[in-house]
PDB file of C-alpha atoms in Angstrom:
ATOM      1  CA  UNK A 856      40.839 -52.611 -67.089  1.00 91.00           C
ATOM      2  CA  UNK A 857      42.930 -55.419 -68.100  1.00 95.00           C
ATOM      3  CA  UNK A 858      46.136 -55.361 -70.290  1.00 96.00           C
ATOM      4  CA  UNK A 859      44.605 -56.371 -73.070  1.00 97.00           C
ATOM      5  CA  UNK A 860      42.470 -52.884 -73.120  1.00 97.00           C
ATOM      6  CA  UNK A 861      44.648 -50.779 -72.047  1.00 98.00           C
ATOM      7  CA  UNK A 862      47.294 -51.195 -74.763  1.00 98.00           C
ATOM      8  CA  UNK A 863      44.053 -50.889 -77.353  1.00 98.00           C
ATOM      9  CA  UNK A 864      43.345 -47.500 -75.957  1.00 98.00           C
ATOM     10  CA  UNK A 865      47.085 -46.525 -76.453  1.00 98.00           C
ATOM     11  CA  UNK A 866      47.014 -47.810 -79.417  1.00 98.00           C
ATOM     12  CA  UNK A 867      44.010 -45.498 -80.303  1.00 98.00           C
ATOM     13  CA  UNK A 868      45.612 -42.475 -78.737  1.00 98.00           C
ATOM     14  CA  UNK A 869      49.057 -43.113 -80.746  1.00 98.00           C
ATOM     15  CA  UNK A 870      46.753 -43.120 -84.087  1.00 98.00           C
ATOM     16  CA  UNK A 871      45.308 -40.142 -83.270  1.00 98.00           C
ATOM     17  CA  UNK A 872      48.111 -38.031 -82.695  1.00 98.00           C
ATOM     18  CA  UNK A 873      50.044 -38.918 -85.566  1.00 98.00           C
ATOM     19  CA  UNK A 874      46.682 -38.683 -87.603  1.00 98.00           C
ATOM     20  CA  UNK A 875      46.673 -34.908 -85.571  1.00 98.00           C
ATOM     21  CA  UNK A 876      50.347 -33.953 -86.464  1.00 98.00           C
ATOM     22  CA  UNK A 877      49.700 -35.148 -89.933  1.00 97.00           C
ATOM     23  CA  UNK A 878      46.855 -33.144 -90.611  1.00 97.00           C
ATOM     24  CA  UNK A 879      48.134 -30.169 -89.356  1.00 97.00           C
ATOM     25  CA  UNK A 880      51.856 -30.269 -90.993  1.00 97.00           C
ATOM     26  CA  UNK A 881      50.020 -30.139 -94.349  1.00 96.00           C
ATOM     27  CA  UNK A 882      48.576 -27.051 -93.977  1.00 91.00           C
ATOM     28  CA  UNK A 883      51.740 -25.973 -91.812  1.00 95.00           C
ATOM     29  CA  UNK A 884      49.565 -24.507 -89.149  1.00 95.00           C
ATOM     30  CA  UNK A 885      46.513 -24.551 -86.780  1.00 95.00           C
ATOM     31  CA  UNK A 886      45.767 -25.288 -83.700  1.00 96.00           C
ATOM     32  CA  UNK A 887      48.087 -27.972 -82.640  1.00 96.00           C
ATOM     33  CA  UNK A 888      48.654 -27.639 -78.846  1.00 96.00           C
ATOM     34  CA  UNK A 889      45.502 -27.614 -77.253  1.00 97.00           C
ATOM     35  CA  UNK A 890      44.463 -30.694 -80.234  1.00 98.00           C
ATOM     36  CA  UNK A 891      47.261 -32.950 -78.497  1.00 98.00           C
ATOM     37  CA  UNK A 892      46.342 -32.362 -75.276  1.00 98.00           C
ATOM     38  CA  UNK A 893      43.128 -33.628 -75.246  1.00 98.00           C
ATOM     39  CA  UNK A 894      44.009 -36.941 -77.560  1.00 98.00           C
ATOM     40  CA  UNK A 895      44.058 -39.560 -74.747  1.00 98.00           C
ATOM     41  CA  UNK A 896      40.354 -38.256 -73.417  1.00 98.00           C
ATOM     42  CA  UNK A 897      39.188 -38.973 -77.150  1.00 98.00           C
ATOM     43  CA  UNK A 898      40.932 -42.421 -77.157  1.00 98.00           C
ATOM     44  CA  UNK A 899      38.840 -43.209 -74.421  1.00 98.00           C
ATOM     45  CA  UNK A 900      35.397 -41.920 -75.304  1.00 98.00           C
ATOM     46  CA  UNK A 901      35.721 -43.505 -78.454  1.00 98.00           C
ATOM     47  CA  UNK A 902      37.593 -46.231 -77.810  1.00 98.00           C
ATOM     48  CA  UNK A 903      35.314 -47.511 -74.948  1.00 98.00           C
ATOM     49  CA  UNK A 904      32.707 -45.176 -73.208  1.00 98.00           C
ATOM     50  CA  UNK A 905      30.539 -43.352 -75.850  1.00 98.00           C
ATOM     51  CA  UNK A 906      27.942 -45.539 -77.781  1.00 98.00           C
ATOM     52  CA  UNK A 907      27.664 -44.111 -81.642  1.00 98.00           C
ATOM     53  CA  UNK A 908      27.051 -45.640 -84.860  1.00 98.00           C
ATOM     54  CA  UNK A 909      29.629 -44.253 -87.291  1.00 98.00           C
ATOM     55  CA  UNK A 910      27.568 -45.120 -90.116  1.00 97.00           C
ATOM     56  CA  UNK A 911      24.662 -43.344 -88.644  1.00 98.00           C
ATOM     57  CA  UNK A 912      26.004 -40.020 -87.377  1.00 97.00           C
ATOM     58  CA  UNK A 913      22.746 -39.349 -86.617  1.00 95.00           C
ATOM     59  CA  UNK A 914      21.735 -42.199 -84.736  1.00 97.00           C
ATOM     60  CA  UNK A 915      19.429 -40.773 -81.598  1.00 95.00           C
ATOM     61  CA  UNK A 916      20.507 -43.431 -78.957  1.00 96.00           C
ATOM     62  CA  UNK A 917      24.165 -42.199 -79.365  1.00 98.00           C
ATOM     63  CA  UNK A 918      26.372 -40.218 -76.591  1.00 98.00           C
ATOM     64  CA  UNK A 919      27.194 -36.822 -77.284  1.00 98.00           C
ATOM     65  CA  UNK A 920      30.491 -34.918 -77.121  1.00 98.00           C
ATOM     66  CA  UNK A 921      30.894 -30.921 -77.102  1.00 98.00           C
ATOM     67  CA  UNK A 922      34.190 -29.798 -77.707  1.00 98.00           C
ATOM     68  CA  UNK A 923      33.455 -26.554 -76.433  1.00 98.00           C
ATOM     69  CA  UNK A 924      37.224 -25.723 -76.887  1.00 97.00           C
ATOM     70  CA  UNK A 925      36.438 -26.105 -80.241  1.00 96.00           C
ATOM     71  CA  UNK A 926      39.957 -25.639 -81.570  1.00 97.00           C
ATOM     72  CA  UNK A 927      40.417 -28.815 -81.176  1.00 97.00           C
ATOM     73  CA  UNK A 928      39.203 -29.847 -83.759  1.00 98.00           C
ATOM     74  CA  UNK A 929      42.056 -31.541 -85.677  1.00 98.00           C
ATOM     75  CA  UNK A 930      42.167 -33.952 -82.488  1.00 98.00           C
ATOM     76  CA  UNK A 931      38.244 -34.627 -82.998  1.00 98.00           C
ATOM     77  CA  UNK A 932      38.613 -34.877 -86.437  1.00 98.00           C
ATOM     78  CA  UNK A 933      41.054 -37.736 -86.952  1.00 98.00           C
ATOM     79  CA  UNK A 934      39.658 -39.650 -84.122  1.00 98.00           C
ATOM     80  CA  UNK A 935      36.248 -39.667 -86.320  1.00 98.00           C
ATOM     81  CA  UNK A 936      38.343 -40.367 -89.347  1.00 98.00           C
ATOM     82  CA  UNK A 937      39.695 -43.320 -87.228  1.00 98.00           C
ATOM     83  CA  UNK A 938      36.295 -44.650 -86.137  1.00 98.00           C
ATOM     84  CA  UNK A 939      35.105 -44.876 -89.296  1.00 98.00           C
ATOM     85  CA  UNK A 940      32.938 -41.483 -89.705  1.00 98.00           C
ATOM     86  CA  UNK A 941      34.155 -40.372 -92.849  1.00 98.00           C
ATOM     87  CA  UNK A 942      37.514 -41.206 -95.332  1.00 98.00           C
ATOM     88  CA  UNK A 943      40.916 -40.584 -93.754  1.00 98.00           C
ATOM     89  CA  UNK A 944      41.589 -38.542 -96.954  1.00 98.00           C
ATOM     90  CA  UNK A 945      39.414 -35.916 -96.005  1.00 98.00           C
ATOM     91  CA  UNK A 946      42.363 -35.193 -93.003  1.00 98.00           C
ATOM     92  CA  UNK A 947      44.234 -33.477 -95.992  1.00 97.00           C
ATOM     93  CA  UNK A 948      41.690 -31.240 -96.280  1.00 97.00           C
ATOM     94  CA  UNK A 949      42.103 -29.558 -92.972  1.00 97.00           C
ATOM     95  CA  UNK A 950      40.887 -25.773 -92.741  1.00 95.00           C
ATOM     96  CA  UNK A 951      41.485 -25.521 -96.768  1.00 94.00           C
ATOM     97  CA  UNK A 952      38.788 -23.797 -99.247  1.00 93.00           C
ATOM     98  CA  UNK A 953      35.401 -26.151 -99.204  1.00 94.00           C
ATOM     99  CA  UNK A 954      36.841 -28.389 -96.852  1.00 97.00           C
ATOM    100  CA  UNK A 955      34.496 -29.979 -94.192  1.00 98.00           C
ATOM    101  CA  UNK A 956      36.772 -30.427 -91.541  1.00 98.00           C
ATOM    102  CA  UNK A 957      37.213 -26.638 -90.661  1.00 97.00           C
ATOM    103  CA  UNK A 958      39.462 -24.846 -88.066  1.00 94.00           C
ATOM    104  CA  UNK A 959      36.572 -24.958 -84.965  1.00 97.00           C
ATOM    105  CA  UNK A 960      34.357 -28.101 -85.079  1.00 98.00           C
ATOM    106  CA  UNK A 961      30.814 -27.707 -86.936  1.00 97.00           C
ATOM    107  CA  UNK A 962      27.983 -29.327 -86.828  1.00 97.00           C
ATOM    108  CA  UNK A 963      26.630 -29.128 -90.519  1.00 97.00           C
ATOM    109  CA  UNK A 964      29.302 -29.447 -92.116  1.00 98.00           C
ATOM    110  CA  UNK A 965      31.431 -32.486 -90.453  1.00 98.00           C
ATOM    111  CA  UNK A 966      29.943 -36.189 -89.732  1.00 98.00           C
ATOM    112  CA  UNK A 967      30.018 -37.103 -85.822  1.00 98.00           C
ATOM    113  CA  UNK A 968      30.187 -33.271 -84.617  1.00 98.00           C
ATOM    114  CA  UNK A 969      27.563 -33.035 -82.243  1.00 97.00           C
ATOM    115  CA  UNK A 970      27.509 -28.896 -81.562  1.00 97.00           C
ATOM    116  CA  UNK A 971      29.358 -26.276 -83.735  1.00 97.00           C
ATOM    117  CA  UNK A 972      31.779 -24.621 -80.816  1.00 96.00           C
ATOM    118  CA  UNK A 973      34.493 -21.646 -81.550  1.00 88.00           C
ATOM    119  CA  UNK A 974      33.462 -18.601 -79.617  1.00 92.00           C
ATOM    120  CA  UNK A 975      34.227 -20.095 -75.966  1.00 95.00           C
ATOM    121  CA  UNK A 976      32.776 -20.617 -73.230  1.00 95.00           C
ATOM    122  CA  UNK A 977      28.983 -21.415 -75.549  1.00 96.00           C
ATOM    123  CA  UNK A 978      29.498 -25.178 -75.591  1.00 98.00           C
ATOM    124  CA  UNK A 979      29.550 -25.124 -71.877  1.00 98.00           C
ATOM    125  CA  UNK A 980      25.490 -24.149 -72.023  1.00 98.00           C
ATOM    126  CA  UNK A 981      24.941 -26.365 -74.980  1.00 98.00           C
ATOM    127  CA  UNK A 982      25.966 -29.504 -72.869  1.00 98.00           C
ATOM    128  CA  UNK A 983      23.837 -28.707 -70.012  1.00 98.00           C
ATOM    129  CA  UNK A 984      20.708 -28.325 -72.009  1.00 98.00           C
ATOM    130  CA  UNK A 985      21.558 -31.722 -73.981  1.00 98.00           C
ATOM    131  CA  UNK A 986      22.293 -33.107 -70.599  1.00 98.00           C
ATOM    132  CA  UNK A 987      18.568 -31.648 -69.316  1.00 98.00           C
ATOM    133  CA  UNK A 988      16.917 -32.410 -72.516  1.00 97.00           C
ATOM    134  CA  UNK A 989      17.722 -36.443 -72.228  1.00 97.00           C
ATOM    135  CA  UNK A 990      16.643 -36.957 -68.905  1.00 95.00           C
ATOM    136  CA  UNK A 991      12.990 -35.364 -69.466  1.00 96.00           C
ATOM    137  CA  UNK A 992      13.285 -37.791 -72.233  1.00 95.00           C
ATOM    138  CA  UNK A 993      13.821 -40.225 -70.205  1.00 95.00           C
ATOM    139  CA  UNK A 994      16.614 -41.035 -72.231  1.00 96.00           C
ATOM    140  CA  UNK A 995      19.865 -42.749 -71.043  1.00 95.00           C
ATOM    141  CA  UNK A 996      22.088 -41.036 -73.137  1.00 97.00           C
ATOM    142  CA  UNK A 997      25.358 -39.826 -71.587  1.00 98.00           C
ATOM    143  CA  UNK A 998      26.629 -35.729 -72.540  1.00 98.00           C
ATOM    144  CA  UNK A 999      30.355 -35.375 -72.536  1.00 98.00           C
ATOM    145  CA  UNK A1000      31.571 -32.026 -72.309  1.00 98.00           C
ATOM    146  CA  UNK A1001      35.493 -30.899 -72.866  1.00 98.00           C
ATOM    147  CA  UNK A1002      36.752 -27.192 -72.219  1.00 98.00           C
ATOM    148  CA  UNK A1003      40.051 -25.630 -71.923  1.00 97.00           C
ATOM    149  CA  UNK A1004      41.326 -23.773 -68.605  1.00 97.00           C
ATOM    150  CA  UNK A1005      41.870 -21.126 -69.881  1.00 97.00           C
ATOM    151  CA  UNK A1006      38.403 -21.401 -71.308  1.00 97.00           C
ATOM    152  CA  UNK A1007      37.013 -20.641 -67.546  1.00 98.00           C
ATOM    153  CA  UNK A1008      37.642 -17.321 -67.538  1.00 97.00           C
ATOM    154  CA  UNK A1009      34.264 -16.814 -69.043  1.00 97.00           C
ATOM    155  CA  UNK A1010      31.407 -15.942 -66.751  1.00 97.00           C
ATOM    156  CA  UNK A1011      29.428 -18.369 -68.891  1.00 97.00           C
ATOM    157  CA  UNK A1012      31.257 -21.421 -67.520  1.00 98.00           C
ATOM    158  CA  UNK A1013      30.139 -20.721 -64.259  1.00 98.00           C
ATOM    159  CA  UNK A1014      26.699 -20.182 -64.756  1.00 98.00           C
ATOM    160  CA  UNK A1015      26.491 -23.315 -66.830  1.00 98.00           C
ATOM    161  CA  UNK A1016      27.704 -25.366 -63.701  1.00 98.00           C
ATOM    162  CA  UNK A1017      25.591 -23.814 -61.380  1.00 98.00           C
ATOM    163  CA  UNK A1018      22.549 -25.163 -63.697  1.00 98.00           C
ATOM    164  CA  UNK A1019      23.907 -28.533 -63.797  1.00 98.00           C
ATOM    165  CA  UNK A1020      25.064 -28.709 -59.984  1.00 98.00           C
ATOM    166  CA  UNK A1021      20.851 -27.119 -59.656  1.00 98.00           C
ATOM    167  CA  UNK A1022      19.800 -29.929 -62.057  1.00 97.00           C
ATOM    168  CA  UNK A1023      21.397 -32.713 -60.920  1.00 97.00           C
ATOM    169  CA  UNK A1024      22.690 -33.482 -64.188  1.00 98.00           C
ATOM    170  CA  UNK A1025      24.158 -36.897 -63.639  1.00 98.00           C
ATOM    171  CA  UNK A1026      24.211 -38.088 -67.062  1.00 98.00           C
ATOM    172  CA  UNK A1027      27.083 -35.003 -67.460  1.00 98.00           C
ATOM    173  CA  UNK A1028      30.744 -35.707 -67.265  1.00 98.00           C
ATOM    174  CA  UNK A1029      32.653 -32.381 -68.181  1.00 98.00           C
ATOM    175  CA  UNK A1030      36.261 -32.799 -68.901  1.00 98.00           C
ATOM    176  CA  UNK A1031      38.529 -30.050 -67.719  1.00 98.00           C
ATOM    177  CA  UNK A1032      41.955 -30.077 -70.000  1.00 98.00           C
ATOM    178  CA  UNK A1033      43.957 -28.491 -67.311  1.00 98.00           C
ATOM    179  CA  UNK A1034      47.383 -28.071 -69.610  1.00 97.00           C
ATOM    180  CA  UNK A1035      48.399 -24.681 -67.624  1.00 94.00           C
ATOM    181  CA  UNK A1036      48.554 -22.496 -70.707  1.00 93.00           C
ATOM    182  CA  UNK A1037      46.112 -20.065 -72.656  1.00 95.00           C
ATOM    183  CA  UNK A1038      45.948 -18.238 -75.933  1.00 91.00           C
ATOM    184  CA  UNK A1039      48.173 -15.549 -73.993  1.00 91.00           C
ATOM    185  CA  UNK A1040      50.256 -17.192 -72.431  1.00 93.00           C
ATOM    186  CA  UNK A1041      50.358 -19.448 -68.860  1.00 94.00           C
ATOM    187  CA  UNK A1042      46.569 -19.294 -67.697  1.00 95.00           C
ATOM    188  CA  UNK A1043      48.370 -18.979 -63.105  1.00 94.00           C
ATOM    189  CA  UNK A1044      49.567 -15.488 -64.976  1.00 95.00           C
ATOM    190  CA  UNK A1045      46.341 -14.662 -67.177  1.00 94.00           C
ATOM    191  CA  UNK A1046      43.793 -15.428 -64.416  1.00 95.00           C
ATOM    192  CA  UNK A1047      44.581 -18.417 -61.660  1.00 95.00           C
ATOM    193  CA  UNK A1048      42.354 -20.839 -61.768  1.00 95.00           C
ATOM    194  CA  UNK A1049      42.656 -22.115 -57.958  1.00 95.00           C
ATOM    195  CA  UNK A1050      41.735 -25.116 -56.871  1.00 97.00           C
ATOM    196  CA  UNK A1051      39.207 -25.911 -60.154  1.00 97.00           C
ATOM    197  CA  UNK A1052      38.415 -29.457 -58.365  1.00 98.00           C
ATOM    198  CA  UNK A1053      37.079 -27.638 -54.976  1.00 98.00           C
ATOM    199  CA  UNK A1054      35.328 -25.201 -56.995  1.00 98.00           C
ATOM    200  CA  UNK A1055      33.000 -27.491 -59.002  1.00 98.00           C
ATOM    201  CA  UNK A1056      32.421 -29.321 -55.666  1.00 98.00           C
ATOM    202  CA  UNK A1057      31.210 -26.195 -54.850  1.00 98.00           C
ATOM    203  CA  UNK A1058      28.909 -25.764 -57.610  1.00 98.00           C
ATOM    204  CA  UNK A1059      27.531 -29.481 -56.510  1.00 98.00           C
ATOM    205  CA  UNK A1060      29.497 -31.771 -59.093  1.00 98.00           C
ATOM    206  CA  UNK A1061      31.417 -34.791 -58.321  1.00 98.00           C
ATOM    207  CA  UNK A1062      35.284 -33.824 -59.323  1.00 98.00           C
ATOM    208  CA  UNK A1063      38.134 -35.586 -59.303  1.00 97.00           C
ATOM    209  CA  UNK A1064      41.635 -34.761 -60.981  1.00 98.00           C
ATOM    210  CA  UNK A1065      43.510 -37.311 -62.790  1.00 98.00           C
ATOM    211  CA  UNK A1066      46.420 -37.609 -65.229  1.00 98.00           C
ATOM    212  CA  UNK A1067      45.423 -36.948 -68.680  1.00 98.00           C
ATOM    213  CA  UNK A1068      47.559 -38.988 -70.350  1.00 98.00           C
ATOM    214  CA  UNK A1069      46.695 -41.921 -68.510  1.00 98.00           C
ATOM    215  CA  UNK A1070      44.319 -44.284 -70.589  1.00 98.00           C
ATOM    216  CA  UNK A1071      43.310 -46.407 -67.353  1.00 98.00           C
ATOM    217  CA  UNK A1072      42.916 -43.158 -65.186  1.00 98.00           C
ATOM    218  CA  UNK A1073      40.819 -41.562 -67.624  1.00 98.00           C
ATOM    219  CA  UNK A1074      38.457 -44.475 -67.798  1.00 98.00           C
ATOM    220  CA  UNK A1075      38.327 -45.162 -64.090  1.00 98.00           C
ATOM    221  CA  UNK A1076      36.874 -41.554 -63.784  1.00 98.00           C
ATOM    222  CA  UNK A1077      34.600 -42.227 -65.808  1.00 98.00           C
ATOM    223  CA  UNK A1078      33.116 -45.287 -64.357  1.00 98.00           C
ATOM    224  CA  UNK A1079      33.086 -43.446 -61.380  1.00 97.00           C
ATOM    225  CA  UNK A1080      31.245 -41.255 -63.359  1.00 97.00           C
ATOM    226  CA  UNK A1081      28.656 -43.231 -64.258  1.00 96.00           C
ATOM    227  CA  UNK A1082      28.435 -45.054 -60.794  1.00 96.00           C
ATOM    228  CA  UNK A1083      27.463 -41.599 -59.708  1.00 92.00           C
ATOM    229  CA  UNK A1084      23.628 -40.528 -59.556  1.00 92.00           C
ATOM    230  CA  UNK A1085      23.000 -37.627 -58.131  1.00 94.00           C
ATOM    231  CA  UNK A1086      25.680 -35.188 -59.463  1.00 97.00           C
ATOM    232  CA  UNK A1087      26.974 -33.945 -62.482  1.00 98.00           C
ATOM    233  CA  UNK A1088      30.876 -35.034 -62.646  1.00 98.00           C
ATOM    234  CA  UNK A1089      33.876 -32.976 -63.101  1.00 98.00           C
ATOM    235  CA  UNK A1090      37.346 -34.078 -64.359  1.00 98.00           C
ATOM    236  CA  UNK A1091      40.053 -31.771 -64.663  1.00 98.00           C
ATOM    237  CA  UNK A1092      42.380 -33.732 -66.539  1.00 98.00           C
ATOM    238  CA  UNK A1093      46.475 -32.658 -65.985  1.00 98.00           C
ATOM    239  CA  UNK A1094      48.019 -32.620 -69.303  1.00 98.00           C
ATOM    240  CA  UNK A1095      50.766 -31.136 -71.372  1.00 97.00           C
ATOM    241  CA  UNK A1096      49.934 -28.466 -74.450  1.00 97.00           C
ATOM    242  CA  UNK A1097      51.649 -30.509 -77.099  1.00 96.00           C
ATOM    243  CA  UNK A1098      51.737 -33.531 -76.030  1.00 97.00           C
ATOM    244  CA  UNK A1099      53.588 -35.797 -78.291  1.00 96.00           C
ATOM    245  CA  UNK A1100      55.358 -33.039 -80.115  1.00 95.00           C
ATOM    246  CA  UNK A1101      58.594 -32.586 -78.754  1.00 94.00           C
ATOM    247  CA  UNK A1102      59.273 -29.069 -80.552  1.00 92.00           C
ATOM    248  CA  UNK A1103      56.470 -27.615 -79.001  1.00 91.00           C
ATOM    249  CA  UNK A1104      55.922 -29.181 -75.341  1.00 93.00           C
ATOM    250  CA  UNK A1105      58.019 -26.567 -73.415  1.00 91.00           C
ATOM    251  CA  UNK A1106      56.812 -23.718 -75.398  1.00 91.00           C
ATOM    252  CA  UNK A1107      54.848 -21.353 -73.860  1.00 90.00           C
ATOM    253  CA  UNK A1108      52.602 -19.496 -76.798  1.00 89.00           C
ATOM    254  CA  UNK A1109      51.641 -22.549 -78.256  1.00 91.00           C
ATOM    255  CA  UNK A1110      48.000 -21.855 -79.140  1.00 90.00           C
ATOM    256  CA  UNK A1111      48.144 -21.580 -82.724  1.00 92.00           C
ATOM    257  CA  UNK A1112      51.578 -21.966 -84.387  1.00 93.00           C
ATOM    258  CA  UNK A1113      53.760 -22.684 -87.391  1.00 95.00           C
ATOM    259  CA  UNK A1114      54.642 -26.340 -87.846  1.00 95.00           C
ATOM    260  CA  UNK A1115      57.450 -27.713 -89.351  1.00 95.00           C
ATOM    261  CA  UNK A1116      57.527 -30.475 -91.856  1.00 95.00           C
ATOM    262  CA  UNK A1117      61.241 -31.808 -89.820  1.00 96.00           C
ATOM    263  CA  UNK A1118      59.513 -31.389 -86.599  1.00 96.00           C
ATOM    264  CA  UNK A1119      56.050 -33.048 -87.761  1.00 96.00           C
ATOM    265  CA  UNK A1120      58.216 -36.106 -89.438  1.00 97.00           C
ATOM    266  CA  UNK A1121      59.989 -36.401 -85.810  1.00 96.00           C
ATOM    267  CA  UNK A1122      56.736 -36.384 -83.350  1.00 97.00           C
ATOM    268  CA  UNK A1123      54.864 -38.836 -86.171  1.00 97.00           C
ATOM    269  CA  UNK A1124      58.457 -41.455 -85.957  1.00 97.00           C
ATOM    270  CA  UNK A1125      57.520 -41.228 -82.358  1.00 97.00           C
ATOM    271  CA  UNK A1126      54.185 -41.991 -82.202  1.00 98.00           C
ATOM    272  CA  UNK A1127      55.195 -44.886 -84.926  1.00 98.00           C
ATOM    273  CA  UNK A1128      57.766 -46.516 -82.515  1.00 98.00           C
ATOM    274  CA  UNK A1129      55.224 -46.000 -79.860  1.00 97.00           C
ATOM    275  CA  UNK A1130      52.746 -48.361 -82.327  1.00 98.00           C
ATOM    276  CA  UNK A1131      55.010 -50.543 -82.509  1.00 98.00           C
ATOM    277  CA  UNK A1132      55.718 -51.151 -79.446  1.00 97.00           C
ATOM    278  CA  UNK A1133      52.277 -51.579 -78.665  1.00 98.00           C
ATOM    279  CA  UNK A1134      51.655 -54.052 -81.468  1.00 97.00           C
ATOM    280  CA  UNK A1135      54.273 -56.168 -80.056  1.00 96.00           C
ATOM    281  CA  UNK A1136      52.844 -56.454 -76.281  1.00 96.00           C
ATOM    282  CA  UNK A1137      49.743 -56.965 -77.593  1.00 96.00           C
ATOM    283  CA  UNK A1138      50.773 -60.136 -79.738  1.00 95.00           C
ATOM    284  CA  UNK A1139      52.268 -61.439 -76.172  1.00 91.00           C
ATOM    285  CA  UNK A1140      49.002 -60.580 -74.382  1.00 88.00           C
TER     286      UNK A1140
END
């Protein structure tokens, strides 16, 4: 990846959290932690990996993302707002009466959303069948699936990977957003996790842990990824619940909290510097 790209995709993933922290601050709640976590993965995917046709939501040739942690869906939702899925006004709509941009991603009722997740652990089986269904297709359609850790704790999880490590799902990449902490609190206390990269070797994937925040690391994984044909790939991303949102980084329950308007205006000044910033190298590059 040259400069030139890299500074796009940061670019992308400033946007999208300060689209995220927006969104949420007007309502002046949700599910903020585990949306920031997973921004730079999203940069990425839809920045450079996944082929889609905003205009055609629909479009059958397109890549596929579950959020199976699909509280994330303020993340998801302003990076489609971003590409060009539907208006950026519909942002301020966020998990408000008759608004299609609920609290858990949905299929039917938001452009771009490729499986309605919530109840976790279900997206996890979605993905693999997706993954199965394109191959007998013949199709070369890539699946991307993205859980939580503390998402793992369900059985399901586990029996979905041993069908893709049985079905040599290569055309599966299934992001692991590794950010230490659960609903209840940090996931090493709630259940440990282990080694999560040895175990999906185990269940016959290709895994590799990276840093999550890193644009370039992200997308080397996932040309590794794709350079891969005979195994589904695994990577557990290391990231911070929060990121970009200095009042809430270091705090431990911070599933689903309050949000300030002060401490939405701060994170969002950040993310603007950070733009800036970017803009500049980029006029040098």
């Amino acid at each position: 990846m040259n400069k030139k790209e890299r500074l796009e995709l940061e670019r992308l993933a400033a946007q999208i959290r300060k689209e995220t922290i927006r969104e949420v601050a007007i309502r002046g709640f949700g599910h903020i932690g585990g949306s920031l976590s997973v921004v730079d993965m999203l940069a990425v995917l839809y920045g450079k990996e996944m082929n889609f046709r905003p205009e055609e939501p629909d479009w059958e040739g397109r890549d596929l993302l579950v959020m199976s942690k699909g509280h994330a869906g303020p993340a998801v939702y302003a990076t489609l707002a971003l590409q060009g899925f539907f208006p950026m006004e519909w942002l301020e709509t966020l998990n408000q009466h008759e608004t299609r941009l609920p609290s858990h991603v949905d299929r039917k009722l938001t452009p771009g959303i490729d499986m309605t997740c919530g109840s976790l652990g279900q997206g996890t089986s979605a993905a693999c069948g997706m993954a199965l269904g394109t191959k007998l297709d013949g199709s070369d359609r890539r699946v991307y699936l993205c859980t939580g850790d503390g998402e793992l704790d369900e059985g399901q999880c586990w029996e979905a990977a041993l069908f893709a490590g049985h079905y040599k799902l290569n055309n599966l990449v299934w992001f692991v957003d590794y950010n230490g902490k659960q609903l209840d609190g940090f996931t090493e206390k709630v259940l440990d996790l282990g080694d999560l990269t040895a175990k999906f070797k185990a269940f016959g994937f290709h895994a590799l842990e990276i840093d999550g925040h890193d644009v370039e690391a992200i997308s080397a994984a996932l040309d590794l990824a794709r350079a891969n044909k005979d195994k589904p790939t695994c990577i557990v991303m290391n990231t911070v619940k929060g990121k970009g949102l200095p009042a809430i980084e270091d705090v431990e329950l911070n599933h689903h909290i309050n949000l300030s308007q002060a401490d939405a205006d701060e994170a969002i000044a950040l993310q603007q510097e950070k733009l800036a910033c970017i803009e500049k190298e980029l006029q040098n590059v």
